[in-house]
Tab-separated table of C-alpha atoms in Angstrom:
chain	number	residue	atom	x	y	z
F	233	MET	CA	-34.139	24.021	30.787
F	234	SER	CA	-33.422	27.470	32.322
F	235	ASP	CA	-29.965	29.002	32.320
F	236	LEU	CA	-29.809	28.621	36.099
F	237	LYS	CA	-30.475	24.747	35.779
F	238	ILE	CA	-27.797	24.587	32.980
F	239	ILE	CA	-25.250	26.196	35.245
F	240	LYS	CA	-26.200	23.912	38.100
F	241	PHE	CA	-25.958	20.907	35.851
F	242	ASN	CA	-22.527	21.810	34.561
F	243	THR	CA	-21.360	22.567	38.116
F	244	CYS	CA	-22.370	19.011	39.159
F	245	TRP	CA	-20.290	17.576	36.390
F	246	LEU	CA	-17.332	19.795	37.260
F	247	ILE	CA	-17.610	18.473	40.868
F	248	LEU	CA	-17.518	15.011	39.501
F	249	LEU	CA	-14.275	15.933	37.646
F	250	THR	CA	-12.758	17.122	40.915
F	251	CYS	CA	-13.981	14.174	42.939
F	252	TYR	CA	-13.181	11.346	40.584
F	253	GLY	CA	-10.261	12.455	38.546
F	254	GLN	CA	-9.158	9.832	36.075
F	255	LEU	CA	-12.008	7.497	37.130
F	256	TYR	CA	-14.320	10.093	35.620
F	257	SER	CA	-14.358	8.097	32.354
F	258	GLN	CA	-16.962	5.839	33.841
F	259	HIS	CA	-19.320	8.806	33.754
F	260	TYR	CA	-18.911	9.640	30.097
F	261	PRO	CA	-22.009	7.738	28.824
F	262	ALA	CA	-24.394	9.226	31.435
F	263	LEU	CA	-22.945	12.745	30.791
F	264	PHE	CA	-23.372	12.511	27.077
F	265	ASP	CA	-26.852	11.029	27.089
F	266	SER	CA	-28.177	13.527	29.656
F	267	VAL	CA	-26.675	16.676	28.136
F	268	TYR	CA	-27.332	15.601	24.493
F	269	SER	CA	-30.983	14.849	25.141
F	270	GLN	CA	-31.502	18.129	26.956
F	271	TYR	CA	-29.748	20.493	24.562
F	272	ASN	CA	-29.255	18.721	21.223
F	273	SER	CA	-27.588	21.241	19.023
F	274	GLU	CA	-26.328	23.304	21.921
F	275	ALA	CA	-24.849	20.378	23.765
F	276	ALA	CA	-21.452	20.601	21.972
F	277	SER	CA	-20.599	23.871	23.573
F	278	HIS	CA	-21.233	22.420	27.044
F	279	PHE	CA	-19.063	19.387	26.172
F	280	GLU	CA	-16.196	21.755	24.987
F	281	ARG	CA	-16.321	23.529	28.270
F	282	LEU	CA	-15.973	20.165	30.105
F	283	VAL	CA	-13.062	19.114	27.937
F	284	ALA	CA	-11.352	22.467	28.790
F	285	ALA	CA	-11.994	21.904	32.497
F	286	GLN	CA	-10.655	18.286	32.280
F	287	ALA	CA	-7.491	19.644	30.546
F	288	GLU	CA	-7.003	22.298	33.355
F	289	GLU	CA	-7.725	19.875	36.242
F	290	TYR	CA	-6.141	16.668	35.082
F	291	GLY	CA	-4.042	17.389	32.038
F	292	GLU	CA	-4.363	17.220	28.276
F	293	GLU	CA	-4.069	13.463	28.051
F	294	GLU	CA	-7.320	13.071	30.061
F	295	ALA	CA	-8.981	15.759	27.992
F	296	ALA	CA	-7.900	13.980	24.856
F	297	LYS	CA	-9.595	10.784	26.095
F	298	MET	CA	-12.780	12.886	26.728
F	299	SER	CA	-12.658	14.381	23.300
F	300	HIS	CA	-12.299	10.956	21.788
F	301	ASP	CA	-15.307	9.647	23.563
F	302	PHE	CA	-17.473	12.653	22.537
F	303	SER	CA	-16.381	12.307	18.961
F	304	VAL	CA	-17.342	8.651	18.830
F	305	ARG	CA	-20.707	9.389	20.490
F	306	TYR	CA	-21.479	12.156	18.084
F	307	TYR	CA	-20.573	9.854	15.150
F	308	TYR	CA	-23.008	7.202	16.306
F	309	ALA	CA	-25.625	9.875	16.982
F	310	GLY	CA	-25.287	10.823	13.277
F	311	ASP	CA	-23.691	14.253	13.667
F	312	ILE	CA	-20.473	13.786	11.639
F	313	VAL	CA	-19.695	17.535	11.736
F	314	VAL	CA	-19.509	17.721	15.546
F	315	ALA	CA	-17.791	14.328	15.647
F	316	LEU	CA	-15.067	15.721	13.450
F	317	LYS	CA	-14.739	18.752	15.639
F	318	PHE	CA	-13.984	16.668	18.701
F	319	ALA	CA	-11.729	14.303	16.743
F	320	GLU	CA	-9.692	17.293	15.596
F	321	LYS	CA	-9.506	18.634	19.126
F	322	GLU	CA	-8.209	15.196	20.267
F	323	ILE	CA	-5.520	15.280	17.549
F	324	LYS	CA	-4.320	18.743	18.654
F	325	LEU	CA	-4.222	17.705	22.296
F	326	LEU	CA	-2.212	14.582	21.580
F	327	GLU	CA	0.098	16.317	19.107
F	328	ARG	CA	1.345	18.460	21.995
F	329	ILE	CA	1.711	15.413	24.306
F	330	ASP	CA	3.240	12.763	22.079
F	331	PRO	CA	3.126	13.116	18.297
F	332	THR	CA	4.657	9.714	17.826
F	333	GLY	CA	2.455	7.694	20.118
F	334	ARG	CA	-0.170	5.105	19.203
F	335	ALA	CA	-2.984	7.319	20.540
F	336	TYR	CA	-2.059	10.073	18.196
F	337	ASN	CA	-1.989	7.655	15.182
F	338	LYS	CA	-5.412	6.294	16.287
F	339	ALA	CA	-6.891	9.840	16.481
F	340	ILE	CA	-5.698	10.684	13.008
F	341	TYR	CA	-7.080	7.388	11.680
F	342	GLN	CA	-10.454	8.080	13.286
F	343	ALA	CA	-10.617	11.606	11.744
F	344	GLY	CA	-9.833	9.982	8.351
F	345	PHE	CA	-12.557	7.420	8.928
F	346	PHE	CA	-15.120	10.052	9.819
F	347	ASN	CA	-14.306	12.029	6.705
F	348	GLU	CA	-14.517	8.807	4.678
F	349	ARG	CA	-17.904	8.064	5.955
F	350	SER	CA	-19.063	11.658	5.111
F	351	ARG	CA	-17.714	10.974	1.559
F	352	ASP	CA	-15.071	13.639	1.782
F	353	TYR	CA	-12.637	11.110	0.336
F	354	GLN	CA	-9.827	13.556	-0.428
F	355	GLN	CA	-9.663	14.818	3.136
F	356	ALA	CA	-9.840	11.271	4.368
F	357	ILE	CA	-6.865	10.317	2.206
F	358	SER	CA	-4.869	13.232	3.562
F	359	TYR	CA	-5.412	11.954	7.136
F	360	TYR	CA	-4.498	8.405	6.262
F	361	LYS	CA	-1.438	9.537	4.271
F	362	LYS	CA	-0.266	11.459	7.310
F	363	ILE	CA	-0.115	8.162	9.300
F	364	ILE	CA	1.917	6.654	6.568
F	365	GLU	CA	4.254	9.649	6.549
F	366	LEU	CA	4.717	9.523	10.333
F	367	ASN	CA	5.887	5.873	9.811
F	368	VAL	CA	5.535	5.046	13.525
F	369	ASP	CA	2.639	2.579	14.111
F	370	HIS	CA	2.874	-0.342	11.636
F	371	GLU	CA	-0.691	-1.592	12.194
F	372	TYR	CA	-2.167	1.825	11.496
F	373	ILE	CA	0.024	2.276	8.524
F	374	ALA	CA	-1.246	-1.008	7.026
F	375	ARG	CA	-4.863	-0.160	7.802
F	376	SER	CA	-4.431	3.291	6.344
F	377	TYR	CA	-3.279	1.831	3.024
F	378	CYS	CA	-6.494	-0.317	3.024
F	379	ARG	CA	-8.652	2.739	3.862
F	380	ILE	CA	-7.066	4.779	1.081
F	381	GLY	CA	-7.983	1.893	-1.177
F	382	SER	CA	-11.632	2.257	0.075
F	383	CYS	CA	-11.526	6.023	-0.632
F	384	TYR	CA	-10.287	5.497	-4.182
F	385	ASP	CA	-13.085	2.969	-4.625
F	386	GLY	CA	-15.554	5.638	-3.503
F	387	LEU	CA	-14.029	8.054	-5.999
F	388	GLY	CA	-14.479	5.481	-8.813
F	389	ASP	CA	-10.695	4.844	-9.329
F	390	VAL	CA	-10.960	1.021	-9.017
F	391	TYR	CA	-7.392	0.235	-10.083
F	392	LYS	CA	-5.779	2.736	-7.773
F	393	ALA	CA	-7.989	1.260	-5.060
F	394	LEU	CA	-6.627	-2.142	-5.811
F	395	ASP	CA	-3.068	-0.998	-5.481
F	396	TYR	CA	-3.623	0.480	-2.053
F	397	TYR	CA	-5.643	-2.479	-0.818
F	398	ASN	CA	-2.990	-4.971	-1.939
F	399	GLU	CA	-0.210	-2.903	-0.299
F	400	GLY	CA	-2.236	-2.720	2.944
F	401	ILE	CA	-3.055	-6.420	2.893
F	402	LEU	CA	0.648	-7.315	2.229
F	403	ARG	CA	1.615	-5.383	5.338
F	404	LEU	CA	-1.309	-6.927	7.429
F	405	GLU	CA	-0.206	-10.423	6.409
F	406	GLY	CA	3.254	-9.677	7.648
F	407	GLN	CA	1.845	-8.542	10.959
F	408	GLN	CA	-0.592	-11.608	11.160
F	409	SER	CA	-3.350	-9.064	11.948
F	410	HIS	CA	-6.114	-11.711	11.416
F	411	ASN	CA	-9.228	-9.677	12.096
F	412	ASN	CA	-8.085	-6.778	10.031
F	413	LEU	CA	-7.070	-9.184	7.254
F	414	ALA	CA	-10.534	-10.767	7.212
F	415	ARG	CA	-12.171	-7.378	6.880
F	416	ASN	CA	-9.948	-6.324	4.037
F	417	TYR	CA	-9.928	-9.567	2.125
F	418	ASN	CA	-13.750	-9.056	2.107
F	419	ASN	CA	-13.399	-5.536	0.813
F	420	LEU	CA	-10.964	-6.556	-1.807
F	421	ALA	CA	-13.254	-9.431	-2.869
F	422	ALA	CA	-16.194	-6.961	-3.319
F	423	LEU	CA	-13.924	-4.682	-5.389
F	424	TYR	CA	-12.933	-7.516	-7.646
F	425	MET	CA	-16.628	-8.480	-8.041
F	426	ASN	CA	-17.494	-4.939	-9.118
F	427	ILE	CA	-14.832	-5.055	-11.853
F	428	GLY	CA	-17.111	-7.761	-13.402
F	429	THR	CA	-14.413	-9.577	-15.472
F	430	LYS	CA	-13.799	-13.300	-15.431
F	431	GLU	CA	-10.367	-12.652	-13.980
F	432	GLY	CA	-11.954	-10.423	-11.376
F	433	LEU	CA	-14.316	-13.058	-10.309
F	434	GLU	CA	-11.557	-15.600	-9.796
F	435	LEU	CA	-9.541	-13.077	-7.734
F	436	GLN	CA	-12.786	-12.425	-5.767
F	437	LEU	CA	-12.992	-16.150	-4.964
F	438	SER	CA	-9.224	-16.218	-4.051
F	439	SER	CA	-9.710	-13.402	-1.509
F	440	LEU	CA	-12.745	-15.142	0.003
F	441	ARG	CA	-10.875	-18.403	0.435
F	442	LYS	CA	-8.210	-16.498	2.372
F	443	VAL	CA	-10.863	-15.296	4.749
F	444	GLU	CA	-12.007	-18.887	5.258
F	445	SER	CA	-8.428	-19.996	5.893
F	446	LEU	CA	-8.108	-17.387	8.793
F	447	GLN	CA	-10.593	-19.510	10.818
F	448	GLN	CA	-7.697	-21.735	11.894
F	449	TYR	CA	-6.148	-18.767	13.718
F	450	VAL	CA	-9.143	-16.674	14.830
F	451	THR	CA	-12.904	-17.122	15.465
F	452	LEU	CA	-14.638	-14.935	12.925
F	453	SER	CA	-17.709	-13.093	14.118
F	454	PRO	CA	-21.158	-13.945	12.754
F	455	ALA	CA	-21.194	-10.569	11.049
F	456	ARG	CA	-17.902	-11.252	9.254
F	457	LEU	CA	-19.195	-14.763	8.244
F	458	ALA	CA	-22.348	-13.244	6.960
F	459	ILE	CA	-20.433	-10.786	4.753
F	460	THR	CA	-18.069	-13.554	3.549
F	461	HIS	CA	-20.762	-16.004	2.606
F	462	ASN	CA	-22.862	-13.329	0.888
F	463	LEU	CA	-19.851	-12.621	-1.288
F	464	LEU	CA	-19.272	-16.290	-1.967
F	465	GLY	CA	-22.894	-16.517	-2.961
F	466	ASP	CA	-22.371	-13.578	-5.221
F	467	TYR	CA	-19.293	-15.337	-6.854
F	468	TYR	CA	-21.293	-18.500	-7.687
F	469	ASN	CA	-24.371	-16.408	-8.814
F	470	ASN	CA	-22.308	-14.193	-11.045
F	471	LYS	CA	-19.933	-16.643	-12.695
F	472	VAL	CA	-20.825	-18.090	-16.094
F	473	PRO	CA	-22.566	-20.458	-15.987
F	474	HIS	CA	-23.874	-19.640	-12.595
F	475	ASN	CA	-23.961	-22.305	-9.905
F	476	PHE	CA	-27.507	-22.121	-8.331
F	477	ASP	CA	-26.878	-24.756	-5.598
F	478	SER	CA	-23.557	-23.308	-4.362
F	479	ALA	CA	-24.879	-19.738	-4.450
F	480	LYS	CA	-28.012	-20.861	-2.484
F	481	PHE	CA	-25.806	-22.719	0.034
F	482	HIS	CA	-23.662	-19.639	0.830
F	483	TYR	CA	-26.596	-17.185	0.865
F	484	ASN	CA	-28.347	-19.413	3.402
F	485	ILE	CA	-25.246	-19.536	5.651
F	486	ALA	CA	-25.052	-15.753	5.382
F	487	LEU	CA	-28.652	-15.570	6.384
F	488	GLN	CA	-28.234	-17.946	9.378
F	489	ASN	CA	-25.312	-15.917	10.712
F	490	ALA	CA	-27.160	-12.572	10.273
F	491	GLN	CA	-30.230	-13.978	11.988
F	492	HIS	CA	-28.014	-15.230	14.857
F	493	ILE	CA	-27.115	-11.635	15.778
F	494	GLN	CA	-30.303	-10.086	14.472
F	495	ASP	CA	-28.487	-7.911	12.027
F	496	SER	CA	-31.271	-6.430	9.799
F	497	THR	CA	-28.924	-5.041	7.223
F	498	ARG	CA	-27.310	-8.377	6.500
F	499	ILE	CA	-30.515	-10.427	6.869
F	500	GLN	CA	-31.998	-8.130	4.178
F	501	ALA	CA	-28.951	-8.572	1.897
F	502	ALA	CA	-29.020	-12.345	2.090
F	503	LEU	CA	-32.850	-12.483	1.468
F	504	VAL	CA	-32.604	-10.145	-1.495
F	505	ASN	CA	-29.685	-12.118	-2.897
F	506	LEU	CA	-31.682	-15.322	-2.498
F	507	GLY	CA	-34.587	-13.594	-4.286
F	508	ILE	CA	-32.384	-12.542	-7.164
F	509	LEU	CA	-30.982	-16.005	-7.420
F	510	HIS	CA	-34.421	-17.679	-7.515
F	511	ALA	CA	-35.583	-15.111	-10.090
F	512	LYS	CA	-32.707	-15.963	-12.341
F	513	ALA	CA	-33.919	-19.560	-12.172
F	514	GLN	CA	-37.438	-18.239	-13.030
F	515	GLN	CA	-38.792	-19.570	-9.701
F	516	ASP	CA	-41.766	-17.840	-8.233
F	517	SER	CA	-40.260	-18.394	-4.759
F	518	ALA	CA	-38.154	-15.318	-5.584
F	519	LEU	CA	-41.130	-13.128	-4.678
F	520	TRP	CA	-41.225	-14.538	-1.143
F	521	TYR	CA	-37.534	-13.785	-0.565
F	522	LEU	CA	-37.691	-10.274	-2.025
F	523	HIS	CA	-40.814	-9.324	0.014
F	524	GLU	CA	-39.223	-10.792	3.128
F	525	GLY	CA	-36.129	-8.743	2.362
F	526	LEU	CA	-38.305	-5.588	2.311
F	527	LYS	CA	-39.487	-6.268	5.781
F	528	PHE	CA	-35.816	-6.038	6.993
F	529	ALA	CA	-34.894	-2.939	4.921
F	530	VAL	CA	-33.475	-0.380	7.382
F	531	SER	CA	-32.713	2.373	4.823
F	532	ASP	CA	-33.954	3.789	1.556
F	533	ALA	CA	-30.912	2.328	-0.243
F	534	SER	CA	-31.777	-1.241	0.829
F	535	ARG	CA	-35.417	-0.713	-0.141
F	536	ILE	CA	-34.373	0.525	-3.530
F	537	ASN	CA	-32.227	-2.611	-4.031
F	538	ALA	CA	-35.302	-4.829	-3.281
F	539	TYR	CA	-37.645	-2.769	-5.512
F	540	ARG	CA	-35.106	-3.011	-8.378
F	541	ALA	CA	-34.996	-6.794	-8.021
F	542	LEU	CA	-38.790	-7.047	-7.922
F	543	SER	CA	-39.142	-4.852	-11.078
F	544	ASP	CA	-36.520	-6.994	-12.848
F	545	PHE	CA	-38.478	-10.118	-11.856
F	546	TYR	CA	-41.719	-8.904	-13.343
F	547	PHE	CA	-40.064	-7.568	-16.473
F	548	GLU	CA	-38.609	-11.037	-17.056
F	549	LYS	CA	-42.199	-12.464	-16.788
F	550	GLY	CA	-43.177	-10.602	-20.033
F	551	THR	CA	-45.530	-7.781	-21.052
F	552	ALA	CA	-48.424	-9.307	-19.098
F	553	HIS	CA	-46.562	-8.236	-15.948
F	554	LEU	CA	-45.380	-4.836	-17.116
F	555	ASP	CA	-47.782	-2.909	-14.823
F	556	LYS	CA	-46.225	-4.700	-11.753
F	557	ALA	CA	-42.694	-3.946	-12.923
F	558	LEU	CA	-43.448	-0.276	-13.441
F	559	GLN	CA	-45.169	-0.216	-9.913
F	560	TYR	CA	-41.900	-1.299	-8.313
F	561	ILE	CA	-39.823	1.008	-10.457
F	562	ASN	CA	-41.980	4.002	-9.255
F	563	LYS	CA	-41.541	2.795	-5.630
F	564	GLY	CA	-37.784	2.674	-6.139
F	565	ILE	CA	-37.815	6.163	-7.714
F	566	ALA	CA	-39.904	7.584	-4.784
F	567	SER	CA	-37.526	6.066	-2.251
F	568	ASN	CA	-34.482	7.473	-4.150
F	569	LEU	CA	-35.934	10.980	-4.068
F	570	PHE	CA	-35.896	10.936	-0.255
F	571	HIS	CA	-32.727	8.865	0.083
F	572	GLU	CA	-30.012	10.522	2.069
F	573	GLU	CA	-27.056	8.822	3.703
F	574	PRO	CA	-26.586	9.622	7.408
F	575	PHE	CA	-22.870	10.296	6.936
């Protein structure tokens, strides 16, 4: 698009700013999609000018809302660097307006989350700790403790992660924040599972039972139920001796919930888990589940998981199946070479 067309395009949106004022928020999606598709890497500079125009015409609060929207949209577009740029702009705008308000705490939390997803865990922790230090919004304080736990898990410090998760969950229980509790009970259960001890497994089960108990207060989403039942299946599959029937029961419930919302990631997880379970029982039906799981793999990481399970299956079959095992190991290695997380 020529420079003249760019100027005309931006002028149209500035007219919209003038005409619609605070109702302008309804135009954000169309604005982002149109400019982003036209300019891609250059789009951010156009959005920055629009944020500045919004601030001048309608004040910093409206500009902060626009920055927030752009940061979220860039995050889902996979550009974490630009998402953080707009998130930090939102923080600066809100800091001048009301540094004790909920919107300010939310903006800091979002910047922490973006850094966490990009695996800059120390920077994420600094944002979350700032919310705790502000000591204003009790929900975001509790959630920040849990996210710091997630960051320490990412850094490999499991026991520090447990401390922060337990502190955050204790605060969420006091607030009766049921959806946040369900999410973090699941996260805590996964952490206990990764510890791999008998005590850890029992604490995993205890956390998951708490998720189930929340259903008397709130309707859990199919996605949350899929995660919970996958973890329950893991508990019965990992305990000694493992309980095939109970593990299969929960993996199937996880699969049904994931299929209900067509969630490829969780469908794949349930299918691969069922494959691993049947492989442990030396049942050839494991192959069907694992190959079906590959059909729903949406990332190299999920494909690697399925290839690993298939190679393990053939190794357990003995030397006659060694070539097949090596074939899937090589596929896993090839996928790993090109594996790169989006954030």
